[in-house]
PDB file of C-alpha atoms in Angstrom:
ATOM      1  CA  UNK D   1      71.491  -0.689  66.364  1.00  0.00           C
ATOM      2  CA  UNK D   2      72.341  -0.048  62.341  1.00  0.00           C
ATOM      3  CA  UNK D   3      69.501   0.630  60.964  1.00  0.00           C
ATOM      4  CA  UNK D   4      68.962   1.738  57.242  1.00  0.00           C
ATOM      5  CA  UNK D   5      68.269   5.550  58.104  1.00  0.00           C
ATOM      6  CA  UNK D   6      71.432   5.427  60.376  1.00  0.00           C
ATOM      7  CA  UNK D   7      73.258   4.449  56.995  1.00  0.00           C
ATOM      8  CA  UNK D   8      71.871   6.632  54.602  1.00  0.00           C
ATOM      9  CA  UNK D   9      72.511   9.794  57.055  1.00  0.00           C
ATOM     10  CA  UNK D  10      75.810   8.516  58.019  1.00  0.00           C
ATOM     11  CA  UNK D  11      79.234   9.600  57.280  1.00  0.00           C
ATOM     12  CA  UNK D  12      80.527   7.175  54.819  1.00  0.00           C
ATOM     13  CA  UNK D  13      84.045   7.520  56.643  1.00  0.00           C
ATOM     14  CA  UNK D  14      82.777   6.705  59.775  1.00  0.00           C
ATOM     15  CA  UNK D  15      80.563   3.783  58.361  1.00  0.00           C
ATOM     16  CA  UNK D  16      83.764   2.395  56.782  1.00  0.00           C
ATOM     17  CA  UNK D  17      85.393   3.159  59.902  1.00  0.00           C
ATOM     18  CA  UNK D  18      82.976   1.880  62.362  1.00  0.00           C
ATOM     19  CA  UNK D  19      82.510  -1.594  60.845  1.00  0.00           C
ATOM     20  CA  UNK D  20      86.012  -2.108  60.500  1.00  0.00           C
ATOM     21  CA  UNK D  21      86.686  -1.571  63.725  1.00  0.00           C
ATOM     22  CA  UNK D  22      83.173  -4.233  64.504  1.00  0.00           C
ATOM     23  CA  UNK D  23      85.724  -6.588  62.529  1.00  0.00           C
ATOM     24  CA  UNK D  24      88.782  -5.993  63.850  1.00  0.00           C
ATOM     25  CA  UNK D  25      86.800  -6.517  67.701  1.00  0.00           C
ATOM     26  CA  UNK D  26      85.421  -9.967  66.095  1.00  0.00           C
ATOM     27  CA  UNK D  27      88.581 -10.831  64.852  1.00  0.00           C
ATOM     28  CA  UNK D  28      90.099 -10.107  68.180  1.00  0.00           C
ATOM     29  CA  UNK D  29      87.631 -12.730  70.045  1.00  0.00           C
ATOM     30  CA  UNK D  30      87.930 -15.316  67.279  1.00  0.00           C
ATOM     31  CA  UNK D  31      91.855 -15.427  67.868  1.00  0.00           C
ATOM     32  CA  UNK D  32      90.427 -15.691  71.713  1.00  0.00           C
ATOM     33  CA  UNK D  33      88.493 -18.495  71.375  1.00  0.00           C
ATOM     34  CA  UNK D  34      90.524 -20.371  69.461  1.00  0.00           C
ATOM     35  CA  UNK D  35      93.416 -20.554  71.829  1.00  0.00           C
ATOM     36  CA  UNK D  36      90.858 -21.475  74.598  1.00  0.00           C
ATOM     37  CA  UNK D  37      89.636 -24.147  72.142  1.00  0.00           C
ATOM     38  CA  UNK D  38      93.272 -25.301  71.642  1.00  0.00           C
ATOM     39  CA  UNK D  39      93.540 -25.772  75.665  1.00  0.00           C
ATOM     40  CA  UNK D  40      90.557 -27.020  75.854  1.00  0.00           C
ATOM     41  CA  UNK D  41      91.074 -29.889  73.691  1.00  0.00           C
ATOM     42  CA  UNK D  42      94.869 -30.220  75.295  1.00  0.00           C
ATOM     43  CA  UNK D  43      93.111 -30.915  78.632  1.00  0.00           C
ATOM     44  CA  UNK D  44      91.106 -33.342  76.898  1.00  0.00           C
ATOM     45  CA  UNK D  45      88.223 -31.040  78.060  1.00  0.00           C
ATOM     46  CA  UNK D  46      85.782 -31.628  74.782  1.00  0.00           C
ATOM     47  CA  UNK D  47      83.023 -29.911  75.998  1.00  0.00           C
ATOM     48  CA  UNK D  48      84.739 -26.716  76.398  1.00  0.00           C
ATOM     49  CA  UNK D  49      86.326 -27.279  73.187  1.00  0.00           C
ATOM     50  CA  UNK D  50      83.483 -27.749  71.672  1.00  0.00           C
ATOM     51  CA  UNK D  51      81.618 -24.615  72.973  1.00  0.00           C
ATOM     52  CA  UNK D  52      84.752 -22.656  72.218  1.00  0.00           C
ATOM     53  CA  UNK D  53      84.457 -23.405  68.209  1.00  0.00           C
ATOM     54  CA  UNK D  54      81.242 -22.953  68.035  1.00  0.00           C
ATOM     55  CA  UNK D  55      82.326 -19.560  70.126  1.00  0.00           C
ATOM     56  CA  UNK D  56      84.763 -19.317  66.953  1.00  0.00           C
ATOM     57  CA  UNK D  57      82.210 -19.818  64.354  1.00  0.00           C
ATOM     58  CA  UNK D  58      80.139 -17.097  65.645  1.00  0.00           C
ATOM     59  CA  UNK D  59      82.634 -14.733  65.533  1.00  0.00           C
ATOM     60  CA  UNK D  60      83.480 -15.379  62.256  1.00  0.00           C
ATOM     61  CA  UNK D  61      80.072 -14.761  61.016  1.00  0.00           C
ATOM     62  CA  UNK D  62      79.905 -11.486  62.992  1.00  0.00           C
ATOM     63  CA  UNK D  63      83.503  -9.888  61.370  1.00  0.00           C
ATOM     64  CA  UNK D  64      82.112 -11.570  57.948  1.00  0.00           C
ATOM     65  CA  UNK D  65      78.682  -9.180  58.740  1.00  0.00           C
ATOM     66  CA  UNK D  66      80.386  -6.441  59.956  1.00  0.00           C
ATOM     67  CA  UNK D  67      82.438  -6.382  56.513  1.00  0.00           C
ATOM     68  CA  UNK D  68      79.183  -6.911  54.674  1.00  0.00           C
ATOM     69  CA  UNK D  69      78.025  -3.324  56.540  1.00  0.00           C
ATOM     70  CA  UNK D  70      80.763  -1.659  55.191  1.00  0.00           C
ATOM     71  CA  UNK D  71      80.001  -2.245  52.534  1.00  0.00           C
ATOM     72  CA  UNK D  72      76.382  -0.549  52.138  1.00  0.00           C
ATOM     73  CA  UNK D  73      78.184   2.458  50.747  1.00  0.00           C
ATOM     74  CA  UNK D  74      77.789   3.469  46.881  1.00  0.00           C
ATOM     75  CA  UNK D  75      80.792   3.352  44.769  1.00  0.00           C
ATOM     76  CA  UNK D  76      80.699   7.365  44.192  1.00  0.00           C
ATOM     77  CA  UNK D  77      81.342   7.527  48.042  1.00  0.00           C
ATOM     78  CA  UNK D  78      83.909   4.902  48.669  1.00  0.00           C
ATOM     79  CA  UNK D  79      85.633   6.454  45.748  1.00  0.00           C
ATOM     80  CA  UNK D  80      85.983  10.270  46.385  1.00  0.00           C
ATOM     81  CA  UNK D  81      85.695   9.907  50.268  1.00  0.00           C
ATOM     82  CA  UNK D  82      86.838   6.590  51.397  1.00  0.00           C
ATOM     83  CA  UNK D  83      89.661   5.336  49.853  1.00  0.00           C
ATOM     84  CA  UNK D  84      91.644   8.743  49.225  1.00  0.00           C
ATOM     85  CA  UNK D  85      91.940   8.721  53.037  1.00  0.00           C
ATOM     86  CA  UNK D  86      93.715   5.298  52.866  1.00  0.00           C
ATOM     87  CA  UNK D  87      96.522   6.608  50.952  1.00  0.00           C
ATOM     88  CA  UNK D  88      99.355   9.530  51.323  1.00  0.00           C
ATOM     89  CA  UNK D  89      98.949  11.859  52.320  1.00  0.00           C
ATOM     90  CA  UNK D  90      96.537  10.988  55.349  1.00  0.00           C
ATOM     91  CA  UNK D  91      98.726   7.677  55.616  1.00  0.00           C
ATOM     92  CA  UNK D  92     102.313   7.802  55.742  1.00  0.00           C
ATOM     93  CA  UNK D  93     103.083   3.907  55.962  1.00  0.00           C
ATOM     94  CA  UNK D  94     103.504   1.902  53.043  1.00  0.00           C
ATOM     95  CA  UNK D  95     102.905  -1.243  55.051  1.00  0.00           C
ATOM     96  CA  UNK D  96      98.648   0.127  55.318  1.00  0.00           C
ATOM     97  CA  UNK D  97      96.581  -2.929  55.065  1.00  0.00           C
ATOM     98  CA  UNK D  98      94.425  -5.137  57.170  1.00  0.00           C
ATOM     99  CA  UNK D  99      97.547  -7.925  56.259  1.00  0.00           C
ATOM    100  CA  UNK D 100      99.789  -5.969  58.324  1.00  0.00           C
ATOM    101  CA  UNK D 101      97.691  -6.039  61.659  1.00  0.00           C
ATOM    102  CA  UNK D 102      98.789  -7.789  64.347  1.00  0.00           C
ATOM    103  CA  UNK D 103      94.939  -9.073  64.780  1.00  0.00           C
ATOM    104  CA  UNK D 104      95.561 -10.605  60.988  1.00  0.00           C
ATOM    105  CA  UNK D 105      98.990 -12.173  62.068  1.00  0.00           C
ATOM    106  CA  UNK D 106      97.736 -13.457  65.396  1.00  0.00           C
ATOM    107  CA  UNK D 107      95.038 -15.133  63.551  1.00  0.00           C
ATOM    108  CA  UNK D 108      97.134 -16.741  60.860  1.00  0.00           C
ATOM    109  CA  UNK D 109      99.520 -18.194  62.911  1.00  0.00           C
ATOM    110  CA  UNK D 110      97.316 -19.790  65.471  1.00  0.00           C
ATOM    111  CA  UNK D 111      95.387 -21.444  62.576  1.00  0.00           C
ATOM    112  CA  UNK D 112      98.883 -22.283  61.624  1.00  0.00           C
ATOM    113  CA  UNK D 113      99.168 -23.728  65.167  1.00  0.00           C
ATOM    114  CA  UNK D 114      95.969 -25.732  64.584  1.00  0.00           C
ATOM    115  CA  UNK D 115      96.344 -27.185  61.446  1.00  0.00           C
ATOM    116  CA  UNK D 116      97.372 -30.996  62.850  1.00  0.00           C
ATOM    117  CA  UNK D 117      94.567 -30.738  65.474  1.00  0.00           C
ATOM    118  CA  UNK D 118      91.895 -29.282  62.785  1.00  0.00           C
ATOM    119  CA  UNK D 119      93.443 -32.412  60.592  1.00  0.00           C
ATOM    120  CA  UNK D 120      92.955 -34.612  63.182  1.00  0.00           C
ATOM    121  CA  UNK D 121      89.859 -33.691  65.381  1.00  0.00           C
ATOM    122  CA  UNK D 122      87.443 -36.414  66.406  1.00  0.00           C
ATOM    123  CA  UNK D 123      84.973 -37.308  64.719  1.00  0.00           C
ATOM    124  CA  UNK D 124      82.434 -36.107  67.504  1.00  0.00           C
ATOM    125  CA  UNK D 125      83.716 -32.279  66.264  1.00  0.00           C
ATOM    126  CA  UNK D 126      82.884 -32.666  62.584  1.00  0.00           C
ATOM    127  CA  UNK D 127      79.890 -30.885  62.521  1.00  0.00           C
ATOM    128  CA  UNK D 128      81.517 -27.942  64.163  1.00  0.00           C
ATOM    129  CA  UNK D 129      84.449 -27.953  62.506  1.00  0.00           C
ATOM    130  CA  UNK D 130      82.129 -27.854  59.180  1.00  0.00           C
ATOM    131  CA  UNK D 131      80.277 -25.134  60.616  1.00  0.00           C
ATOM    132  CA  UNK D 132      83.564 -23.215  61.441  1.00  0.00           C
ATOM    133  CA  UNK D 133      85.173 -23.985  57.708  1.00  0.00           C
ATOM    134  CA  UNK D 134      81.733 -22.345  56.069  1.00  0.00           C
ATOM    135  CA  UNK D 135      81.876 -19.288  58.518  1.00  0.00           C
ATOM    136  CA  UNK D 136      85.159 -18.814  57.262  1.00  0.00           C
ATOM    137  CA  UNK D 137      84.460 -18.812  53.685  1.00  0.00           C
ATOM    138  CA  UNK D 138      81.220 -16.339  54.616  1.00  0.00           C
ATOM    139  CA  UNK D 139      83.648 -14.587  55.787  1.00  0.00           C
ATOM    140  CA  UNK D 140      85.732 -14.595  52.669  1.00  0.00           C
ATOM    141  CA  UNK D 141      82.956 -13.845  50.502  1.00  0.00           C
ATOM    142  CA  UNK D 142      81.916 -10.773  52.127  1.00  0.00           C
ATOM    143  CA  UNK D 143      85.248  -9.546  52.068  1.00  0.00           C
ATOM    144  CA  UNK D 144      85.572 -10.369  48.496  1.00  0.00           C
ATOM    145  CA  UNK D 145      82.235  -8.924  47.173  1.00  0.00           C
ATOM    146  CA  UNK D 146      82.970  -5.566  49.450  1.00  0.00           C
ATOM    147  CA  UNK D 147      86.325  -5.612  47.214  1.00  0.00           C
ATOM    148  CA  UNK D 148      84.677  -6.058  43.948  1.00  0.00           C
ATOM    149  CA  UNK D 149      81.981  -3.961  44.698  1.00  0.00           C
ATOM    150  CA  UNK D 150      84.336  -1.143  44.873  1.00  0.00           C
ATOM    151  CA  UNK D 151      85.804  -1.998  41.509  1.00  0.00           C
ATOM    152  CA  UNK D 152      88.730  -4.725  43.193  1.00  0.00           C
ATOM    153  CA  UNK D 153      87.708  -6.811  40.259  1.00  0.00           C
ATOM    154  CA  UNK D 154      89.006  -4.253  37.846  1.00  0.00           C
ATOM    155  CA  UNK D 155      92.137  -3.289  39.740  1.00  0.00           C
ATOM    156  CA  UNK D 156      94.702  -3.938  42.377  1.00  0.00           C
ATOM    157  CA  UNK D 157      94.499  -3.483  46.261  1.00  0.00           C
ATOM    158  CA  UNK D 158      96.563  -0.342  47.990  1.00  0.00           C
ATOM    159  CA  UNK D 159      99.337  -2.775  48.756  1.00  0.00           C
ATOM    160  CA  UNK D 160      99.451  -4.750  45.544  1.00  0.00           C
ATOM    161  CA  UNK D 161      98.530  -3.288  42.332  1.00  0.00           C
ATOM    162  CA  UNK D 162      99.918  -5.820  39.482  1.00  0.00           C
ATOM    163  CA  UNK D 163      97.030  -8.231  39.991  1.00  0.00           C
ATOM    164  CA  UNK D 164      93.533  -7.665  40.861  1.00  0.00           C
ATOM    165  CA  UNK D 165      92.172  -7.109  44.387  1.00  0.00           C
ATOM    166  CA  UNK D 166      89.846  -9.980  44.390  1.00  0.00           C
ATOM    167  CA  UNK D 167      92.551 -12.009  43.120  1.00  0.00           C
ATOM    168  CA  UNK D 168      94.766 -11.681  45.534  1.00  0.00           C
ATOM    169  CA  UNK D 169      91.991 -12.117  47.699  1.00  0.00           C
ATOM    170  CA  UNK D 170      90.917 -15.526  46.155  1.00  0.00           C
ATOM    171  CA  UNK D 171      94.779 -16.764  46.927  1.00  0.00           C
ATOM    172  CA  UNK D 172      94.398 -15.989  50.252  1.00  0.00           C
ATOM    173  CA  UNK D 173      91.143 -17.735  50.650  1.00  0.00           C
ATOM    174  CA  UNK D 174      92.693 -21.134  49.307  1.00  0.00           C
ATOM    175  CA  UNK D 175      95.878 -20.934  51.027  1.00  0.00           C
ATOM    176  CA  UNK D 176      93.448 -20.027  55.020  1.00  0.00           C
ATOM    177  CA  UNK D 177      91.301 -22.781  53.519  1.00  0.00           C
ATOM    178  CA  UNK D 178      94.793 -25.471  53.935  1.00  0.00           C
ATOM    179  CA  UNK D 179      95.129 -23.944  57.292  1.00  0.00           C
ATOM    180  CA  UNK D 180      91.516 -24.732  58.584  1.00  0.00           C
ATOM    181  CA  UNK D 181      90.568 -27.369  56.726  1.00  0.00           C
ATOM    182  CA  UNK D 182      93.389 -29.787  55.930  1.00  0.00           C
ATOM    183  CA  UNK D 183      91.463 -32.244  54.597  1.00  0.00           C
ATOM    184  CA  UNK D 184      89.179 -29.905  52.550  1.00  0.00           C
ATOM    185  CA  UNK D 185      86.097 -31.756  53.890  1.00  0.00           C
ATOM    186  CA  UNK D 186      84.179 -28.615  53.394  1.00  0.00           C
ATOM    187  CA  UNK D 187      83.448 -27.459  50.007  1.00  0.00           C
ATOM    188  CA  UNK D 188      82.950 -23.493  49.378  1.00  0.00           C
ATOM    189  CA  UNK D 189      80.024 -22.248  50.467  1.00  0.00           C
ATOM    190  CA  UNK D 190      78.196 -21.051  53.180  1.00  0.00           C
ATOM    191  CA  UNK D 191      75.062 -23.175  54.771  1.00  0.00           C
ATOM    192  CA  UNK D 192      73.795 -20.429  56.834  1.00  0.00           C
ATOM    193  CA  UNK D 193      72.626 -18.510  53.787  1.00  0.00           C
TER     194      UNK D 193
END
């Protein structure tokens, strides 16, 4: 358990580290579930379906949380001791980013895959689906207050650097939001906060 003296004695490299990793695991699952919840629904199996989205929500929330964690570090120490470490020397890739993952392609491209059924799911799923849609944009907004937090606001990303961070950032949130929610039936926000 993370508790607030675990944070403030921690290594802020390994608290970056950790969480991501907590995402990346959540992410992992969430790609999981979703695939069960796309042969669920192909075997006409709603139940499952159902339990698998709500699986899918979940997860969400949980990588949204586990970005929100690593975020608890000051600027001062994501500045001299986190982000140095995500750029040459200590990487030699120019293609370092969470966007170049296979969990982050996996993910797109099954919600790619779903788009027609998340367009057209019955009606008995629109609570979920709502529920799933918000998670998502939790999701989003922790990632994009992490980013600002650390001055994303003011500058670009490692990968991109001729438009802001939480730009590029609020792109991507609008073009998932097409993939997920077709329809748009669910505004911005979060209702679990």
């Amino acid at each position: 358990m993370i508790t607030n003296a675990t944070i403030t004695n921690a290594d802020p490299q390994q608290i970056w580290k950790k969480c991501h990793w907590l995402f990346f695991i959540n992410i992992q699952g969430l790609i999981l579930s979703l695939r069960r919840f796309e042969r669920s629904l192909a075997a006409n199996n709603l139940s499952q379906a159902r339990v698998e989205l709500e699986t899918a929500t979940d997860l969400m929330l949980a990588s949204g949380s586990a970005m929100e964690l690593a975020g608890c570090l000051s600027h001062q120490e994501y500045e001299h001791q986190v982000r140095p470490t995500m750029a040459p020397p200590h990487v030699t890739t120019p293609d370092f980013s969470g966007l170049m993952s296979w969990e982050h392609a996996a993910l797109i491209e099954i919600w790619k895959k779903l788009r027609p059924t998340f367009a057209n799911l019955p009606d008995s799923f629109s609570a979920q689906h709502q529920q799933f849609v918000s998670a998502y944009f939790s999701l989003s907004n922790a990632h994009r207050a992490v980013c600002q937090k650390f001055g994303g606001d003011q500058m670009g990303s490692l990968r991109c650097d001729h438009i802001t961070a939480v730009q590029v950032l609020d792109k991507f949130t609008k073009n998932r939001w097409k993939l997920i929610d077709p329809k748009r039936k669910t505004a911005p926000g979060c209702p679990f906060r």
